[in-house]
Amino acid sequence: MFTDLTEAELRTYRSDLHEPPDFDAFWADTLAQARSCGDPVTATPLPTPLTAVDVFDVTFPGFAGQPIRAWLRVPRGATEPLPTIVQYVGYGGGRGHALENLLWSAAGFAHLQMDTRGQGSGWSRGDTPDVAAAGPQAPGMATRGIEDPNKYYYRRFLTDAVRAVDAACELPAVDPDRLAVLGHSQGGAAALAAAALAPRVRAAVAHVPFLCDIPRAITITDATPYREIRDYLAVHRDREEQALRTLGYVDAVAFARRATVPARFSVALMDEITPPSTVYAAYHDYRGDKDLTVWRFNGHEAGAIDDDAAAVDFLRTVLGG
Amino acid sequence: MFTDLTEAELRTYRSDLHEPPDFDAFWADTLAQARSCGDPVTATPLPTPLTAVDVFDVTFPGFAGQPIRAWLRVPRGATEPLPTIVQYVGYGGGRGHALENLLWSAAGFAHLQMDTRGQGSGWSRGDTPDVAAAGPQAPGMATRGIEDPNKYYYRRFLTDAVRAVDAACELPAVDPDRLAVLGHSQGGAAALAAAALAPRVRAAVAHVPFLCDIPRAITITDATPYREIRDYLAVHRDREEQALRTLGYVDAVAFARRATVPARFSVALMDEITPPSTVYAAYHDYRGDKDLTVWRFNGHEAGAIDDDAAAVDFLRTVLGG
Amino acid sequence: MFTDLTEAELRTYRSDLHEPPDFDAFWADTLAQARSCGDPVTATPLPTPLTAVDVFDVTFPGFAGQPIRAWLRVPRGATEPLPTIVQYVGYGGGRGHALENLLWSAAGFAHLQMDTRGQGSGWSRGDTPDVAAAGPQAPGMATRGIEDPNKYYYRRFLTDAVRAVDAACELPAVDPDRLAVLGHSQGGAAALAAAALAPRVRAAVAHVPFLCDIPRAITITDATPYREIRDYLAVHRDREEQALRTLGYVDAVAFARRATVPARFSVALMDEITPPSTVYAAYHDYRGDKDLTVWRFNGHEAGAIDDDAAAVDFLRTVLGG
Amino acid sequence: MFTDLTEAELRTYRSDLHEPPDFDAFWADTLAQARSCGDPVTATPLPTPLTAVDVFDVTFPGFAGQPIRAWLRVPRGATEPLPTIVQYVGYGGGRGHALENLLWSAAGFAHLQMDTRGQGSGWSRGDTPDVAAAGPQAPGMATRGIEDPNKYYYRRFLTDAVRAVDAACELPAVDPDRLAVLGHSQGGAAALAAAALAPRVRAAVAHVPFLCDIPRAITITDATPYREIRDYLAVHRDREEQALRTLGYVDAVAFARRATVPARFSVALMDEITPPSTVYAAYHDYRGDKDLTVWRFNGHEAGAIDDDAAAVDFLRTVLGG
Amino acid sequence: MFTDLTEAELRTYRSDLHEPPDFDAFWADTLAQARSCGDPVTATPLPTPLTAVDVFDVTFPGFAGQPIRAWLRVPRGATEPLPTIVQYVGYGGGRGHALENLLWSAAGFAHLQMDTRGQGSGWSRGDTPDVAAAGPQAPGMATRGIEDPNKYYYRRFLTDAVRAVDAACELPAVDPDRLAVLGHSQGGAAALAAAALAPRVRAAVAHVPFLCDIPRAITITDATPYREIRDYLAVHRDREEQALRTLGYVDAVAFARRATVPARFSVALMDEITPPSTVYAAYHDYRGDKDLTVWRFNGHEAGAIDDDAAAVDFLRTVLGG
Amino acid sequence: MFTDLTEAELRTYRSDLHEPPDFDAFWADTLAQARSCGDPVTATPLPTPLTAVDVFDVTFPGFAGQPIRAWLRVPRGATEPLPTIVQYVGYGGGRGHALENLLWSAAGFAHLQMDTRGQGSGWSRGDTPDVAAAGPQAPGMATRGIEDPNKYYYRRFLTDAVRAVDAACELPAVDPDRLAVLGHSQGGAAALAAAALAPRVRAAVAHVPFLCDIPRAITITDATPYREIRDYLAVHRDREEQALRTLGYVDAVAFARRATVPARFSVALMDEITPPSTVYAAYHDYRGDKDLTVWRFNGHEAGAIDDDAAAVDFLRTVLGG
């Protein structure tokens, strides 16, 4: 069943999110700091049985220069820098197995799939730890460090996302002038952040993005990961204001208001995990050219392979094939 | 938690399945009849954005010559017939989207992915109808026509599986002397049947196969699709003998007793859908060289990409790369 | 809890369903074709331990003349044709056991209980197969053939329903001038169709009818059988228009707009299976005399025996006792 | 799935229940006391639309002479006393609606359906209160008064069951020499008690009887109503001995050891509510001629109409038709 | 997620409850009758290992003079009558264990914790039976005797609650001029009733009170205990008017309209058990000084220890420390 | 229902756990390192409305000297050092609110309730972060750092537990010669570890302890927190050996084999969270005097207040009152 407002209401819904006044300074400082440290990017060829794709095990400096893992997949035999997709994955997963997720490279893109710090033990595996003091928190990542914007998990994760773009631009297979970011759910939030914060990004794909219009989201769904924030506030009853302040620095509606590259969104009207109105909130405030595909009968899987196929077409058009 | 016998018990469990005395005649007749009719195999190139893989939309004659769809994926630029994988998919799905499931072709195999008649509206889509009189049945496929071995759904499906091997051998990209069958769950049952019934098969991969030791399976799990048979017998209380007789013609333990090519199995000890003892039953009675990977902490997903990666290695070894 | 609009909103809710322009021609053709073939009606006395009711095993020609089973129950010792109830059953069930469902005959009616093709392995058993090509479909009946109005399951089922009325009129125990149709849920949808399409019908009883205002229904409930359509469209994302077109030919709101005999409806405000607004949609558009019983605290069982008792009174009044 | 011991184990399972030493005295005293008070049996004709069956609203004196309601249904036109079935209903229900449950009278029996004190607001309605001090108890009836055998709910209920037989024998439609008791679940327990305690009973039908081998039952299922006892003991941790002592007076295994009339049992191997071993426990200790129907694929519904149809045949044979 | 109206709607929601015209007479009669009978209050010292608190096992006359149990906990060494809290507990529980619930006495109050008749086998144990004829009812207490205001369970329970205040005033440790009532959920309803009906009450604390705006409550939640009333009316379809009439005598909105002492309420916006609008209904109609704490992210636990801590402060202020 | 072996089997069940050969060195090193750093213990009086108990906000150096919070509750007016209970709390909770958990101090003990690092956002709140690199992990704590015994969460937590004993001995209210440890579930595991590792401990109470016989536990339950380990291994299929090695350093069976002070255990036969056999495993291998209370009808709550009351008696006997 539809899980949110009516279709007519969705078409006009606007978020009343007020991001913190120092939002831009916060991110400028965070990124400057991240860029000031860490080891250089490395990309080690990985032996695989694949004959059509080369895979590289990449490590790059993320938040605070901490090492972040990624897979780089490149069509075998490419002779010059390629249009490139930097992909961020959904909540609970990691970069997965080297042999998974071959669509993008098989379609002719260089494909950098970023691992997700601390996650990667759910629907797909990861290899990157999250280094931090983790205050009292609900199980999961959504409330880790929520007491302070500087300590919050998603500050680190989104910084990694921006630095992944930086790292991609250093890889020989990548044409840094034809680079896009892409993700589903948590990955979609990262794509919106990178589109706003990383100048090298030329296009963004955000399928059912998470972290949009969070103050509303946490009151209209019981599903994880928004549920984690609700569970935290159900115990730490005196920290609502503090938590919402922190969340204001990572709300993808704020990133949408700052991004100007062409973007493709999707939304699913039976989505219980990222409720449709929250996706519309980001879409409506997005500053660049934009398109939204509405899946009326899907849950959080949204368009799945149909979203991916459309993304390939969209990115080919924007980046050139 | 473990869902079946102890590990020690599993290692010695043998099925007491008695297949019908005319089992071999039944299948010989069925296949002869299928091979006597139907239109020729066709393979139409499909335009896709892929640069590393060519995709063909295949139609071949299955049970009673009825047209069955499939995808053929071939590494672009292959210049001679390739080692080939015929893949059958799990319950509820179909051949999916042309852009999905690129591992096998990216690893250098010709890859024929058979659609599943009548299914293909669940976890992946399909394009092939099931043509039949469908007697009173529980929702799903597992009891469609169960009142008569000749009308039973799985007679048709398994015949399609054998005929897919026949069809593959007619395709130019395929080296008919280096052909294997592979599947997960329902697909694993089909692989075992094809290994027993299709002489061109050189190797088989059956991950957590369905349809094994059915008389036991339907009493030890509440999960679909075995549950469908239980639900049917809960209403048609007088048809247990009749149904078990029909099921005897499609039990993969009987196929395992007849197959002689090298085979790779996997089993998951926390699997509620194809309980471990039923997989061990097929494995223990398998006549050819065989290997079993045991996943102790997995449910029905079993090894997933790890099973696939191991299958690539196994098939490369058996078929030559 | 209430599962739909408020009580005030329900009282004014009207469907904006637009049935296909050739709706009437479609059904005229379908029925003409059905009436042109098939074997004659047969009614074989069934030995039972009952002393108050005689039971006959009936077979009549349904869609495309295909044989459909039914029970005819007649009060023992009736000496002349009786007022008659043709009953259709709910989703998943069949005509059941001969010894079940004795109310109507014990109340003095001839009672023809139609079997449901292909179903009858759920809450009650059946004996009638569904003969058709079944395209990729979700488990169950609601999406079987949904890709084409001519192949859709409910075209066949509703034709059977009309032909059951034809068949009843040929049975000696039946007074063809005093015949009503009755059903709950799926059976209620059939009753509305028969009331619109079968001129011999003198009254209709539709308790919480299914198949009403389908475009709305599939967006406001997660319960089966509407759920099947949602599940289908979640995978076949490109077939929404096609599916809704097909569904337009079987929507009971369209039948309600064409029926003129007296009718009794019931609706349950806590019904998750046939949401109240969809029942109101059919009720409000029903052309004949009509009455609606509202059960405020019931789910899909609605009035159950209270609905049945009221139906006996209503039918006695309309048909004469 | 099978919910209890293996089929081989079930065939040899014997309960080690030790009923209290004063079990027989307890019931003799209870019945003597009940028979010493209360108003006479009344049977008031009820106007109904039925033409084949007459219904009477019966009130008879039960435990402590308290008035208990029942329906008496008699085939219309019967001219002499009939073979009679006294029926007890399952947990949560009451005598239901006068127009329900017509099988037995339509099959030629006088049929007295006893209401269940205090219940009758669940799957069917009732009209009889339970008069008692109800100590701290879990929701439901199974722990009401469990602290004392004299105050326990099931002492009252089983006394009602015996007194229903007494009452039936006073009704003109009843042939007191051809009387049987019948019930499903809680009703089956009552039938076993009445078979042991009411000398006028000539046969008993106990389908999946409740209250058998209770000390085992409460440790092997989580389903209501046995669950109620577990929930009670989870809070009143010091009352296990006391509760088990009380339950010893109502365990149907003890009644089975004392009953000598022919009996028909049924058991369902996938029953979670009355686990199969507990039914076998009563069956194996039953002293009279006996028969057990095993439903391998059913839950607590067991044989349903098939059990009923077999019961009609059994009772016709034992009582004469 | 939020379980009821929007926050803006809640702030203006008013119940349209119409209590019965003889509401005040009903309660005056009931209390007069209760006060006319029963044994005197007793308070027996209980040996415990506690060194800071003395516990007494109290028995006092409740409805119809029936004996009701309670714990009295008093800070050891108190030398004069103390400010006092009479506490009522939530649905399913009883007075619990003597060693539980030490906050109030450790904070310097005399603390009388009333047992709940008939309950006390759920989340905490009790020792008090409910003496009554219990008509056909759903499992639990909420429909016991609902057919008649005079026989309804909550008439007895709320009378007990008022009589607990009377009893407290007779205990030497209690200063009858500084007495407050307090409760959560069912206990909050009792506190509102006592505030309205017991003149000695000086303050009331009602956390997420049950029994408010019942006609609305039973249509907007599926959770127990309101669910019990829905379940009852789903079977006894003809008793809605009768049941709502009975419920009118115990609706806490009516008590709120009659209470004048200072009161503290809490409400939880994600509460499924006592939906927020029903709590607002009581709060908005409360006649005395009042305060409402809104917990935005809590379910029925509401503020838990935070509510309790605030209640200590509130009561210290109102009663003096 | 019983969730594990039969009662007879439980009484003889022994774990075959083999702790790592360097188990004792591992803990000696860990504790030596912890004791070498960190700030001194502080205890700050907290203003509360309590009159019978004084509460202090304690901070002490835990693992690696990291600051750990605790509450110290002392009966007001105590004039000399008291027998003392150090309590550890269950999974998901923290030290809670200062006004909670007053039993132990009201019974005359000094009561130090340790906060749980990183947790404390579930059933009770906490205030202590967990400082660490958290590798890819399942949500929750049970797999944080599981790839390396030195990085594993429970190494840090159990070190905190031992250091809490050290800290208690420095507090003026505490008599270091009369100190016991106590906990439920995760807290029970900590109590066993402290009993083995902290020489000042004179008695231990472990109610349904977690972390016992882990290799078995993770295969026989689906409940969190053992489920977290299963979920981790379901994705990281190649890390079973590595994870089991790490877990060997924190298995409470190993601690039980090393502890010699008198101990009280409890076990619940319907516990799905810490399955009974795993508790018996620790109990049977415990080296000191020991007692086990068996709760036959409880889940993981086990004896709850009854366990606590018995613990008070046990500790009074062992420590002196």
CSV table of N, CA, C and O in Angstrom, one decimal, chain B residues 70-133:
chain,number,residue,atom,x,y,z
B,70,ALA,N,14.9,-17.5,-23.2
B,70,ALA,CA,16.2,-17.5,-22.5
B,70,ALA,C,17.0,-16.3,-22.9
B,70,ALA,O,16.7,-15.7,-23.9
B,71,TRP,N,18.0,-16.0,-22.1
B,71,TRP,CA,19.0,-15.1,-22.5
B,71,TRP,C,20.3,-15.8,-22.8
B,71,TRP,O,20.7,-16.7,-22.0
B,72,LEU,N,20.9,-15.5,-23.9
B,72,LEU,CA,22.3,-16.0,-24.1
B,72,LEU,C,23.2,-14.8,-24.0
B,72,LEU,O,23.0,-13.7,-24.7
B,73,ARG,N,24.2,-14.9,-23.1
B,73,ARG,CA,25.2,-13.8,-23.0
B,73,ARG,C,26.6,-14.4,-23.4
B,73,ARG,O,27.0,-15.4,-22.9
B,74,VAL,N,27.2,-13.6,-24.2
B,74,VAL,CA,28.5,-14.1,-24.7
B,74,VAL,C,29.5,-13.0,-24.6
B,74,VAL,O,29.2,-11.8,-24.9
B,75,PRO,N,30.7,-13.3,-24.1
B,75,PRO,CA,31.8,-12.2,-24.1
B,75,PRO,C,32.0,-11.7,-25.5
B,75,PRO,O,32.1,-12.4,-26.5
B,76,ARG,N,32.0,-10.4,-25.6
B,76,ARG,CA,32.2,-9.7,-26.9
B,76,ARG,C,33.5,-10.1,-27.4
B,76,ARG,O,34.5,-10.1,-26.7
B,77,GLY,N,33.5,-10.4,-28.7
B,77,GLY,CA,34.8,-10.6,-29.4
B,77,GLY,C,35.3,-12.0,-29.3
B,77,GLY,O,36.4,-12.3,-29.8
B,78,ALA,N,34.4,-12.9,-28.8
B,78,ALA,CA,34.8,-14.3,-28.8
B,78,ALA,C,34.9,-14.8,-30.3
B,78,ALA,O,34.0,-14.5,-31.1
B,79,THR,N,35.9,-15.6,-30.5
B,79,THR,CA,36.1,-16.0,-31.9
B,79,THR,C,35.9,-17.4,-32.2
B,79,THR,O,35.9,-17.9,-33.3
B,80,GLU,N,35.6,-18.2,-31.1
B,80,GLU,CA,35.4,-19.6,-31.3
B,80,GLU,C,34.4,-20.1,-30.2
B,80,GLU,O,34.2,-19.4,-29.3
B,81,PRO,N,33.8,-21.3,-30.4
B,81,PRO,CA,32.9,-21.8,-29.5
B,81,PRO,C,33.5,-21.8,-28.1
B,81,PRO,O,34.7,-22.2,-27.9
B,82,LEU,N,32.6,-21.5,-27.1
B,82,LEU,CA,33.1,-21.3,-25.7
B,82,LEU,C,32.6,-22.4,-24.8
B,82,LEU,O,31.6,-23.1,-25.1
B,83,PRO,N,33.3,-22.6,-23.7
B,83,PRO,CA,32.7,-23.4,-22.7
B,83,PRO,C,31.5,-22.7,-22.2
B,83,PRO,O,31.4,-21.5,-22.2
B,84,THR,N,30.5,-23.5,-21.9
B,84,THR,CA,29.1,-23.0,-21.7
B,84,THR,C,28.4,-23.4,-20.4
B,84,THR,O,28.6,-24.5,-20.0
B,85,ILE,N,27.7,-22.4,-19.9
B,85,ILE,CA,26.9,-22.7,-18.7
B,85,ILE,C,25.4,-22.5,-19.0
B,85,ILE,O,25.1,-21.4,-19.5
B,86,VAL,N,24.7,-23.5,-18.8
B,86,VAL,CA,23.2,-23.4,-18.9
B,86,VAL,C,22.7,-23.3,-17.5
B,86,VAL,O,23.0,-24.1,-16.6
B,87,GLN,N,22.1,-22.1,-17.2
B,87,GLN,CA,21.6,-21.8,-15.8
B,87,GLN,C,20.1,-21.9,-15.7
B,87,GLN,O,19.4,-21.3,-16.5
B,88,TYR,N,19.7,-22.4,-14.6
B,88,TYR,CA,18.2,-22.5,-14.2
B,88,TYR,C,18.1,-21.6,-13.0
B,88,TYR,O,18.9,-21.7,-12.1
B,89,VAL,N,17.0,-20.9,-12.9
B,89,VAL,CA,16.9,-20.0,-11.7
B,89,VAL,C,15.9,-20.6,-10.7
B,89,VAL,O,15.2,-21.5,-10.8
B,90,GLY,N,15.9,-19.9,-9.5
B,90,GLY,CA,15.2,-20.3,-8.4
B,90,GLY,C,13.7,-20.0,-8.4
B,90,GLY,O,13.3,-19.2,-9.3
B,91,TYR,N,13.0,-20.5,-7.5
B,91,TYR,CA,11.5,-20.5,-7.5
B,91,TYR,C,11.0,-19.0,-7.4
B,91,TYR,O,11.5,-18.2,-6.6
B,92,GLY,N,10.1,-18.7,-8.3
B,92,GLY,CA,9.4,-17.4,-8.3
B,92,GLY,C,10.0,-16.5,-9.3
B,92,GLY,O,9.4,-15.5,-9.7
B,93,GLY,N,11.3,-16.7,-9.7
B,93,GLY,CA,11.9,-15.8,-10.6
B,93,GLY,C,11.8,-16.3,-12.1
B,93,GLY,O,11.3,-17.3,-12.4
B,94,GLY,N,12.3,-15.4,-13.0
B,94,GLY,CA,12.4,-15.7,-14.4
B,94,GLY,C,13.8,-15.4,-14.9
B,94,GLY,O,14.7,-15.3,-14.1
B,95,ARG,N,13.9,-15.3,-16.2
B,95,ARG,CA,15.3,-15.0,-16.7
B,95,ARG,C,15.8,-13.6,-16.3
B,95,ARG,O,16.9,-13.3,-16.5
B,96,GLY,N,14.9,-12.8,-15.8
B,96,GLY,CA,15.3,-11.5,-15.4
B,96,GLY,C,15.5,-10.5,-16.5
B,96,GLY,O,15.0,-10.7,-17.6
B,97,HIS,N,16.3,-9.5,-16.2
B,97,HIS,CA,16.6,-8.4,-17.1
B,97,HIS,C,17.9,-8.8,-17.9
B,97,HIS,O,18.8,-9.4,-17.3
B,98,ALA,N,18.0,-8.4,-19.1
B,98,ALA,CA,19.1,-8.7,-19.9
B,98,ALA,C,20.4,-8.2,-19.3
B,98,ALA,O,21.5,-8.8,-19.5
B,99,LEU,N,20.3,-7.1,-18.5
B,99,LEU,CA,21.5,-6.5,-17.9
B,99,LEU,C,22.0,-7.1,-16.6
B,99,LEU,O,23.0,-6.7,-16.0
B,100,GLU,N,21.2,-8.0,-16.1
B,100,GLU,CA,21.5,-8.7,-14.8
B,100,GLU,C,22.4,-9.9,-15.1
B,100,GLU,O,22.5,-10.4,-16.2
B,101,ASN,N,23.0,-10.4,-14.0
B,101,ASN,CA,23.6,-11.7,-14.0
B,101,ASN,C,24.8,-11.8,-15.0
B,101,ASN,O,24.8,-12.7,-15.9
B,102,LEU,N,25.7,-10.9,-15.0
B,102,LEU,CA,26.8,-10.8,-16.0
B,102,LEU,C,28.0,-11.6,-15.6
B,102,LEU,O,29.0,-11.7,-16.4
B,103,LEU,N,28.1,-12.2,-14.4
B,103,LEU,CA,29.3,-12.9,-14.0
B,103,LEU,C,29.8,-13.9,-14.9
B,103,LEU,O,31.0,-13.9,-15.3
B,104,TRP,N,28.9,-14.8,-15.4
B,104,TRP,CA,29.4,-15.9,-16.1
B,104,TRP,C,29.9,-15.6,-17.5
B,104,TRP,O,31.0,-16.1,-17.9
B,105,SER,N,29.3,-14.6,-18.2
B,105,SER,CA,29.9,-14.2,-19.5
B,105,SER,C,31.1,-13.4,-19.3
B,105,SER,O,32.0,-13.5,-20.1
B,106,ALA,N,31.1,-12.6,-18.2
B,106,ALA,CA,32.4,-11.8,-17.9
B,106,ALA,C,33.5,-12.7,-17.6
B,106,ALA,O,34.7,-12.3,-17.7
B,107,ALA,N,33.2,-13.9,-17.1
B,107,ALA,CA,34.3,-14.8,-16.8
B,107,ALA,C,34.6,-15.7,-18.0
B,107,ALA,O,35.4,-16.7,-17.9
B,108,GLY,N,34.1,-15.4,-19.2
B,108,GLY,CA,34.5,-16.1,-20.4
B,108,GLY,C,33.7,-17.2,-20.8
B,108,GLY,O,34.0,-17.9,-21.8
B,109,PHE,N,32.5,-17.5,-20.2
B,109,PHE,CA,31.7,-18.5,-20.6
B,109,PHE,C,30.6,-18.0,-21.5
B,109,PHE,O,30.1,-16.8,-21.4
B,110,ALA,N,30.1,-18.8,-22.5
B,110,ALA,CA,28.8,-18.6,-23.0
B,110,ALA,C,27.8,-19.0,-22.0
B,110,ALA,O,28.0,-20.0,-21.3
B,111,HIS,N,26.8,-18.2,-21.8
B,111,HIS,CA,25.9,-18.3,-20.7
B,111,HIS,C,24.4,-18.3,-21.1
B,111,HIS,O,23.9,-17.2,-21.6
B,112,LEU,N,23.8,-19.4,-21.1
B,112,LEU,CA,22.4,-19.5,-21.5
B,112,LEU,C,21.5,-19.5,-20.2
B,112,LEU,O,21.6,-20.5,-19.4
B,113,GLN,N,20.7,-18.5,-19.9
B,113,GLN,CA,19.9,-18.5,-18.7
B,113,GLN,C,18.5,-18.7,-19.1
B,113,GLN,O,17.8,-17.9,-19.7
B,114,MET,N,18.0,-19.9,-18.7
B,114,MET,CA,16.6,-20.3,-19.1
B,114,MET,C,15.6,-19.5,-18.3
B,114,MET,O,15.7,-19.4,-17.1
B,115,ASP,N,14.5,-19.1,-18.9
B,115,ASP,CA,13.4,-18.6,-18.3
B,115,ASP,C,12.6,-19.7,-17.6
B,115,ASP,O,12.7,-20.9,-18.0
B,116,THR,N,11.7,-19.4,-16.7
B,116,THR,CA,11.0,-20.4,-16.0
B,116,THR,C,9.5,-20.2,-16.3
B,116,THR,O,8.9,-19.2,-16.0
B,117,ARG,N,8.9,-21.2,-16.9
B,117,ARG,CA,7.5,-21.1,-17.4
B,117,ARG,C,6.6,-20.7,-16.3
B,117,ARG,O,6.6,-21.3,-15.2
B,118,GLY,N,5.8,-19.7,-16.5
B,118,GLY,CA,4.7,-19.4,-15.6
B,118,GLY,C,5.2,-18.6,-14.4
B,118,GLY,O,4.3,-17.9,-13.8
B,119,GLN,N,6.4,-18.7,-14.0
B,119,GLN,CA,6.9,-17.9,-12.8
B,119,GLN,C,7.4,-16.6,-13.4
B,119,GLN,O,6.8,-16.0,-14.2
B,120,GLY,N,8.4,-16.0,-12.8
B,120,GLY,CA,8.9,-14.8,-13.3
B,120,GLY,C,8.1,-13.5,-13.0
B,120,GLY,O,8.0,-12.6,-13.7
B,121,SER,N,7.4,-13.6,-11.8
B,121,SER,CA,6.8,-12.4,-11.3
B,121,SER,C,7.1,-12.2,-9.9
B,121,SER,O,6.3,-11.6,-9.1
B,122,GLY,N,8.2,-12.8,-9.4
B,122,GLY,CA,8.5,-12.7,-8.0
B,122,GLY,C,9.8,-11.9,-7.9
B,122,GLY,O,9.9,-10.7,-8.1
B,123,TRP,N,10.9,-12.6,-7.6
B,123,TRP,CA,12.2,-11.8,-7.3
B,123,TRP,C,12.8,-11.4,-8.6
B,123,TRP,O,13.7,-10.6,-8.6
B,124,SER,N,12.5,-12.0,-9.7
B,124,SER,CA,12.9,-11.5,-11.0
B,124,SER,C,11.9,-11.8,-12.1
B,124,SER,O,11.1,-12.7,-11.9
B,125,ARG,N,11.9,-11.1,-13.1
B,125,ARG,CA,10.8,-11.2,-14.1
B,125,ARG,C,11.0,-12.3,-15.1
B,125,ARG,O,12.2,-12.6,-15.4
B,126,GLY,N,10.0,-12.8,-15.7
B,126,GLY,CA,10.1,-13.7,-16.8
B,126,GLY,C,9.2,-13.4,-17.9
B,126,GLY,O,8.4,-12.4,-17.8
B,127,ASP,N,9.3,-14.2,-19.0
B,127,ASP,CA,8.5,-13.9,-20.2
B,127,ASP,C,7.8,-15.1,-20.8
B,127,ASP,O,7.4,-15.0,-21.9
B,128,THR,N,7.8,-16.2,-20.1
B,128,THR,CA,7.3,-17.5,-20.6
B,128,THR,C,6.1,-18.0,-19.9
B,128,THR,O,6.1,-18.1,-18.7
B,129,PRO,N,5.0,-18.2,-20.6
B,129,PRO,CA,3.8,-18.7,-20.0
B,129,PRO,C,3.9,-20.2,-19.7
B,129,PRO,O,4.7,-20.9,-20.3
B,130,ASP,N,3.1,-20.7,-18.8
B,130,ASP,CA,2.9,-22.1,-18.6
B,130,ASP,C,1.6,-22.5,-19.2
B,130,ASP,O,0.5,-22.0,-18.8
B,131,VAL,N,1.6,-23.4,-20.2
B,131,VAL,CA,0.3,-23.7,-20.9
B,131,VAL,C,-0.2,-25.1,-20.4
B,131,VAL,O,0.5,-26.1,-20.6
B,132,ALA,N,-1.3,-25.1,-19.7
B,132,ALA,CA,-1.8,-26.3,-19.1
B,132,ALA,C,-3.1,-26.1,-18.5
B,132,ALA,O,-3.5,-25.0,-18.2
B,133,ALA,N,-3.8,-27.2,-18.3
B,133,ALA,CA,-4.9,-27.2,-17.4
B,133,ALA,C,-4.4,-27.3,-16.0
B,133,ALA,O,-3.6,-28.2,-15.7
